[in-house]
Amino acid sequence: MSKFEEEANLNLEGEDCESDGIGSMSAVDASGKRRRVVEWLNSLFPSLNIPLEASDEELRALLFDGTVLCGVEKRQDPSALENQRGAYISFEQRREKVRRFLSAVEGMGLPSFTVDDLENGSISAVLDCLLSLRDHFNSKLGEGGIHGTANCGNKTRKKWFTSKDDRGAMDICEGYLIRSGKNSPTGAEENKNNYSESIFHRVWHSSAVSEQTASLRHGGHKFHEVFQLKHGRYSDIPAAKISEIIKSNGLDNAPTQSLLSVINRILDESIDRKNGEMPLRVASLLRKVVQEIERRISTQTEHIRHQNDLIKAREEKYQSRIRVLETLASGTNEEAQVKKTAIEESKKQEEQQTLKLMKEKENNDRMILEFKQELEAINNTYEDHYRQLYAEAKQNEARLQERTKEAEFLLAESSKRMNELKALSEFKFHNWTKKENVFHNFISFHLQSLKGLRTSSESIKVEVNNSQREWTEELKSMEFRLKVLLDAAENYQTILAENRKLYNEVQELKGNIRVYCRLRPFLPSQFAKSTVDYIGDNGELGLVNPSRQGKDSHRVFKFNKVFGQTATQVQVFLDIQPLIRSVLDGYNVCIFAYGQTGSGKTYTMSGPDSPSEEEWGVNYRALNDLFQISQARRNAYNYEVRVQMVEIYNEQIRDLLSDTVPDARMVPVKSSNDVLAKMKLGQANRAVGSTALNERSSRSHCILTVHVRGEDLKIGSTSRACLHLIDLAGSERVDRSEVTGERLKEAQYINKSLSALGDVIFALSQKSAHVPYRNSKLTQILQSSLGTFPNVHTIKVLSATLHFLRRN
Ligand SMILES: Nc1ncnc2c1ncn2[C@@H]1O[C@H](COP(=O)(O)OP(=O)(O)OP(=O)(O)O)[C@@H](O)[C@H]1O
């Protein structure tokens, strides 16, 4: 059944309408009626373009040839029409169709005409019929049957056929359309084609049905796209298009089967997807379609319920008619029997029809129930799916927003980083360009330098060759000189020995016995007039003796040198210093300090108590010098130094560093400090007595002997020598010192020993055969040194006073 037929059936089953009582047309002249009919037909069939002045015959031919009333155009070539619109309709068939049209018009209660009228009779009757038909339709249109109704075709038709006559007309139409289709040898499709251009079809289709089609075209052309979606997917339809479909009323006009097809396809698509996801827009479309189907089911249910009511009403109506007929039948038996039979037949037919309708209703109810259950299941599935999809969509949307934010943040970061990198790369590029320039300059500079270097290297090469030659010559000359030096080194010891010999010869030339005189300044406690007349540069010392007259009042003494009262310890030592070197060369040296008590002997030899470095006496300075020279010669000589310190008191010898003599202790010393320490010890042990002349007067001879053993590291020879540093006891006269007793005895011993010393020195100076060493302990101790004379380098007697060697 076509859509058109389906919708027609629905309308045929509409309510039982009452006649609206269309009256006959007012009398008009034939030309006016014809003109109005032509206008109406032209409005329905614009393609016919019928002239307004068309004659009755022309109009008759047009109406009868099948175009207007039969829906078949007049064709010159029937075979061409067969291919396009169906079979060619014969004259008899046209007559038949016209008759059906006329019976339909009669059913509607409108003025009719005969087939003969249409062929040759009164055209006025035909015109009246058409005008009545026009007015009838126009009056329905005026009631809102077409233009004022909803877009739905069903509803439109229901309002259009609101009267009983209309229902009759629709019955005729049903008969005209459906029965003719069923009876047609070409079937329903042919009939559809045949009546599609008929006036009924035109009226219906151009007003009601065309309204529906227009509605579909207006709002549903997009929906057609949805139905006609053959190859694509619903998820591929843009959201805007789906939104337009949902908002428009296209779905309202779509066939139910198409809507179900849409649902199935959307669900199939969803199932086909692996994750079962459904785009939100498609889900919205699905929801809309399901809603539309629900609405239709609800409408159908209402409709069926209504039909059921109608059937029941009809049944009751028929029952009452039956009862009336039965009452009438009881009056006249025969007639009643006939009528009863007819009524029974009619009743039987009615019952059969009722049963049939009930059966159909049950079937419909069952189908609707099944359909509803199926739809409910689909709807539930869809709702679940929709909720799930909605939740997923929300989650996806949140995730998407988050990712969008992240992406925006990353994009901003990337942009920022890109800008930084761009700036950095530009900066680097600039730097590299600069470096490149610098490098080029550097390269060119170095190439130039290289050229210069090459030139220089060549010249250097020449110079090197020259230098090599020169160095070779120089080396040869150095070799020669080295040979000379080696020869000289071999002769060094010889030369050194010669030098030493020459040096000591010089000392000897200066005199082996030297006598120096040092004048002591007056002490702060002394108030006396000096007896010194003058001090000569040549060692002369002039003295004045006021107690004597004449020649004896002036006396002149001769020394090697005279040191005045202002002479310092350093100045005194400078004349002694060369003799220290002689000791290291193996010569014995004796240095005496001779003079009367308090004349400054100890001061000259040792210095004052706790002396400063400037006040150091001859002893310290001599030993200090000795160690310095030995240190300077350490590469050639190894010296061992030991000291002895003894005193002679009343002709008795006492070791100041140990107990016994001659085994007087020989103490090794390494430095001046060692010597200082030993001398302090000796001084502490020295016997000191008090006299009238010098309260610190020493009453003993103090002898400090330094033994030096030298080893020549090259030749292995050794030399030995000793340095005697002697602080003699005071040489005052006994009568003048006014001492008695023990002190007198001490003085006598002192004088005796000093006298013995003078005798020995005198004998030595005179080179006497006999030297009286044994006259005193002092000379006995010093014999080894004095007796080796002239090997003994010098014997120096330093007189700190005017009285020194009495024999002078
Ligand atoms: N050149 C000098 N300059 C300053 N003071 C000196 C000098 N010579 C000696 N004296 C001082 O004179 C005093 C006597 O000197 P010193 O003790 O040396 O005499 P002495 O001859 O050794 O006496 P004695 O025979 O009794 O030992 C000391 O106080 C000493 O400091």
mmCIF file of C-alpha atoms in Angstrom, residues 190-353:
data_model
loop_
_atom_site.group_PDB
_atom_site.id
_atom_site.type_symbol
_atom_site.label_atom_id
_atom_site.label_comp_id
_atom_site.label_asym_id
_atom_site.label_seq_id
_atom_site.Cartn_x
_atom_site.Cartn_y
_atom_site.Cartn_z
ATOM 1 C CA GLU A 190 -0.960 1.995 -12.606
ATOM 2 C CA ASN A 191 -4.026 3.391 -10.876
ATOM 3 C CA LYS A 192 -1.890 5.697 -8.859
ATOM 4 C CA ASN A 193 -0.393 6.982 -12.046
ATOM 5 C CA ASN A 194 -3.773 7.211 -13.719
ATOM 6 C CA TYR A 195 -5.457 9.256 -11.070
ATOM 7 C CA SER A 196 -2.456 11.310 -10.126
ATOM 8 C CA GLU A 197 -3.482 13.993 -12.600
ATOM 9 C CA SER A 198 -7.230 13.717 -12.054
ATOM 10 C CA ILE A 199 -9.281 16.522 -10.629
ATOM 11 C CA PHE A 200 -9.823 14.624 -7.430
ATOM 12 C CA HIS A 201 -6.258 13.964 -7.075
ATOM 13 C CA ARG A 202 -5.563 17.553 -8.024
ATOM 14 C CA VAL A 203 -7.970 18.863 -5.484
ATOM 15 C CA TRP A 204 -6.783 16.600 -2.765
ATOM 16 C CA HIS A 205 -3.183 16.512 -3.633
ATOM 17 C CA SER A 206 -2.871 20.214 -4.463
ATOM 18 C CA SER A 207 -4.593 21.245 -1.273
ATOM 19 C CA ALA A 208 -4.316 18.664 1.480
ATOM 20 C CA VAL A 209 -1.633 16.296 0.283
ATOM 21 C CA SER A 210 0.307 19.012 -1.431
ATOM 22 C CA GLU A 211 0.148 20.851 1.845
ATOM 23 C CA GLN A 212 1.814 17.875 3.464
ATOM 24 C CA THR A 213 4.414 17.581 0.729
ATOM 25 C CA ALA A 214 5.058 21.300 0.903
ATOM 26 C CA SER A 215 5.522 20.935 4.609
ATOM 27 C CA LEU A 216 7.981 18.103 4.090
ATOM 28 C CA ARG A 217 9.748 20.132 1.468
ATOM 29 C CA HIS A 218 9.836 23.176 3.643
ATOM 30 C CA GLY A 219 10.884 21.659 6.947
ATOM 31 C CA GLY A 220 11.714 18.143 5.915
ATOM 32 C CA HIS A 221 13.976 18.410 2.957
ATOM 33 C CA LYS A 222 16.778 17.963 5.413
ATOM 34 C CA PHE A 223 14.967 14.947 6.791
ATOM 35 C CA HIS A 224 14.806 13.502 3.305
ATOM 36 C CA GLU A 225 18.548 13.694 3.391
ATOM 37 C CA VAL A 226 18.413 11.758 6.630
ATOM 38 C CA PHE A 227 16.196 9.045 5.111
ATOM 39 C CA GLN A 228 18.179 8.948 1.917
ATOM 40 C CA LEU A 229 21.426 8.469 3.754
ATOM 41 C CA LYS A 230 22.623 5.364 1.986
ATOM 42 C CA HIS A 231 26.381 5.312 2.056
ATOM 43 C CA GLY A 232 27.338 7.791 4.748
ATOM 44 C CA ARG A 233 26.908 7.617 8.530
ATOM 45 C CA TYR A 234 24.727 9.701 10.810
ATOM 46 C CA SER A 235 27.836 10.649 12.764
ATOM 47 C CA ASP A 236 29.131 12.250 9.563
ATOM 48 C CA ILE A 237 26.178 14.653 9.313
ATOM 49 C CA PRO A 238 27.276 18.099 10.535
ATOM 50 C CA ALA A 239 25.856 19.188 13.907
ATOM 51 C CA ALA A 240 24.312 22.291 12.347
ATOM 52 C CA LYS A 241 22.300 20.204 9.893
ATOM 53 C CA ILE A 242 21.083 17.848 12.627
ATOM 54 C CA SER A 243 20.137 20.810 14.770
ATOM 55 C CA GLU A 244 18.166 22.268 11.870
ATOM 56 C CA ILE A 245 16.350 18.949 11.381
ATOM 57 C CA ILE A 246 15.499 18.722 15.085
ATOM 58 C CA LYS A 247 14.219 22.286 15.244
ATOM 59 C CA SER A 248 12.157 21.993 12.053
ATOM 60 C CA ASN A 249 8.903 19.983 11.828
ATOM 61 C CA GLY A 250 10.349 17.630 9.239
ATOM 62 C CA LEU A 251 10.223 14.675 11.599
ATOM 63 C CA ASP A 252 6.478 15.215 12.138
ATOM 64 C CA ASN A 253 5.828 14.545 8.458
ATOM 65 C CA ALA A 254 8.155 11.608 8.083
ATOM 66 C CA PRO A 255 6.688 8.077 7.716
ATOM 67 C CA THR A 256 6.860 5.975 10.840
ATOM 68 C CA GLN A 257 8.727 3.209 9.038
ATOM 69 C CA SER A 258 11.372 5.739 8.024
ATOM 70 C CA LEU A 259 11.703 6.944 11.592
ATOM 71 C CA LEU A 260 12.202 3.374 12.786
ATOM 72 C CA SER A 261 14.720 2.852 10.039
ATOM 73 C CA VAL A 262 16.601 5.914 11.290
ATOM 74 C CA ILE A 263 16.627 4.515 14.837
ATOM 75 C CA ASN A 264 17.884 1.145 13.637
ATOM 76 C CA ARG A 265 20.627 2.670 11.560
ATOM 77 C CA ILE A 266 21.795 4.953 14.355
ATOM 78 C CA LEU A 267 21.869 2.033 16.804
ATOM 79 C CA ASP A 268 23.631 -0.147 14.229
ATOM 80 C CA GLU A 269 26.235 2.561 13.796
ATOM 81 C CA SER A 270 26.657 2.760 17.564
ATOM 82 C CA ILE A 271 27.084 -1.025 17.816
ATOM 83 C CA ASP A 272 29.491 -1.009 14.893
ATOM 84 C CA ARG A 273 31.731 1.367 16.774
ATOM 85 C CA LYS A 274 34.230 -0.465 18.919
ATOM 86 C CA ASN A 275 33.772 1.695 21.970
ATOM 87 C CA GLY A 276 30.000 2.068 21.469
ATOM 88 C CA GLU A 277 30.282 5.819 21.639
ATOM 89 C CA MET A 278 27.686 7.959 19.895
ATOM 90 C CA PRO A 279 28.253 11.607 19.050
ATOM 91 C CA LEU A 280 26.084 13.923 21.091
ATOM 92 C CA ARG A 281 24.373 15.421 18.054
ATOM 93 C CA VAL A 282 23.387 11.932 16.763
ATOM 94 C CA ALA A 283 22.120 11.039 20.235
ATOM 95 C CA SER A 284 19.990 14.194 20.167
ATOM 96 C CA LEU A 285 18.580 13.221 16.776
ATOM 97 C CA LEU A 286 17.839 9.734 18.058
ATOM 98 C CA ARG A 287 16.038 11.170 21.063
ATOM 99 C CA LYS A 288 13.967 13.422 18.844
ATOM 100 C CA VAL A 289 13.031 10.535 16.526
ATOM 101 C CA VAL A 290 12.062 8.311 19.479
ATOM 102 C CA GLN A 291 9.946 11.122 20.903
ATOM 103 C CA GLU A 292 8.182 11.489 17.557
ATOM 104 C CA ILE A 293 7.482 7.735 17.413
ATOM 105 C CA GLU A 294 6.170 7.818 20.968
ATOM 106 C CA ARG A 295 3.912 10.652 20.074
ATOM 107 C CA ARG A 296 2.555 8.730 17.049
ATOM 108 C CA ILE A 297 1.978 5.601 19.069
ATOM 109 C CA SER A 298 0.047 7.632 21.566
ATOM 110 C CA THR A 299 -1.986 9.182 18.716
ATOM 111 C CA GLN A 300 -2.632 5.772 17.172
ATOM 112 C CA THR A 301 -3.712 4.391 20.500
ATOM 113 C CA GLU A 302 -6.152 7.237 20.883
ATOM 114 C CA HIS A 303 -7.353 6.729 17.371
ATOM 115 C CA ILE A 304 -7.902 2.995 17.831
ATOM 116 C CA ARG A 305 -9.704 3.651 21.084
ATOM 117 C CA HIS A 306 -11.896 6.082 19.258
ATOM 118 C CA GLN A 307 -12.557 3.588 16.464
ATOM 119 C CA ASN A 308 -13.474 1.008 19.019
ATOM 120 C CA ASP A 309 -16.018 3.403 20.462
ATOM 121 C CA LEU A 310 -17.390 4.059 16.989
ATOM 122 C CA ILE A 311 -17.719 0.386 16.258
ATOM 123 C CA LYS A 312 -19.599 -0.114 19.477
ATOM 124 C CA ALA A 313 -21.877 2.820 18.685
ATOM 125 C CA ARG A 314 -22.507 1.411 15.209
ATOM 126 C CA GLU A 315 -23.269 -1.970 16.669
ATOM 127 C CA GLU A 316 -25.793 -0.467 19.015
ATOM 128 C CA LYS A 317 -27.254 1.517 16.154
ATOM 129 C CA TYR A 318 -27.559 -1.585 14.048
ATOM 130 C CA GLN A 319 -29.059 -3.470 16.964
ATOM 131 C CA SER A 320 -31.729 -0.793 17.408
ATOM 132 C CA ARG A 321 -32.405 -0.854 13.644
ATOM 133 C CA ILE A 322 -32.724 -4.606 13.867
ATOM 134 C CA ARG A 323 -35.160 -4.259 16.688
ATOM 135 C CA VAL A 324 -37.185 -1.711 14.704
ATOM 136 C CA LEU A 325 -37.135 -3.954 11.693
ATOM 137 C CA GLU A 326 -38.192 -6.937 13.807
ATOM 138 C CA THR A 327 -41.108 -4.878 15.136
ATOM 139 C CA LEU A 328 -42.067 -3.911 11.607
ATOM 140 C CA ALA A 329 -41.680 -7.502 10.558
ATOM 141 C CA SER A 330 -44.147 -8.707 13.092
ATOM 142 C CA GLY A 331 -46.807 -6.544 11.233
ATOM 143 C CA THR A 332 -46.678 -8.087 7.794
ATOM 144 C CA ASN A 333 -45.474 -11.602 7.729
ATOM 145 C CA GLU A 334 -44.569 -12.058 4.141
ATOM 146 C CA GLU A 335 -43.236 -8.661 3.706
ATOM 147 C CA ALA A 336 -41.760 -9.002 7.090
ATOM 148 C CA GLN A 337 -40.270 -12.325 6.188
ATOM 149 C CA VAL A 338 -38.653 -10.794 3.152
ATOM 150 C CA LYS A 339 -37.507 -7.785 5.102
ATOM 151 C CA LYS A 340 -36.431 -10.049 7.937
ATOM 152 C CA THR A 341 -34.391 -12.101 5.574
ATOM 153 C CA ALA A 342 -32.875 -8.953 4.159
ATOM 154 C CA ILE A 343 -32.291 -7.577 7.634
ATOM 155 C CA GLU A 344 -30.830 -10.839 8.811
ATOM 156 C CA GLU A 345 -28.528 -10.871 5.856
ATOM 157 C CA SER A 346 -27.704 -7.292 6.512
ATOM 158 C CA LYS A 347 -27.227 -8.092 10.176
ATOM 159 C CA LYS A 348 -25.064 -11.068 9.300
ATOM 160 C CA GLN A 349 -22.976 -8.895 7.089
ATOM 161 C CA GLU A 350 -22.811 -6.270 9.780
ATOM 162 C CA GLU A 351 -21.803 -8.880 12.338
ATOM 163 C CA GLN A 352 -19.217 -10.296 10.005
ATOM 164 C CA GLN A 353 -17.906 -6.817 9.412
#
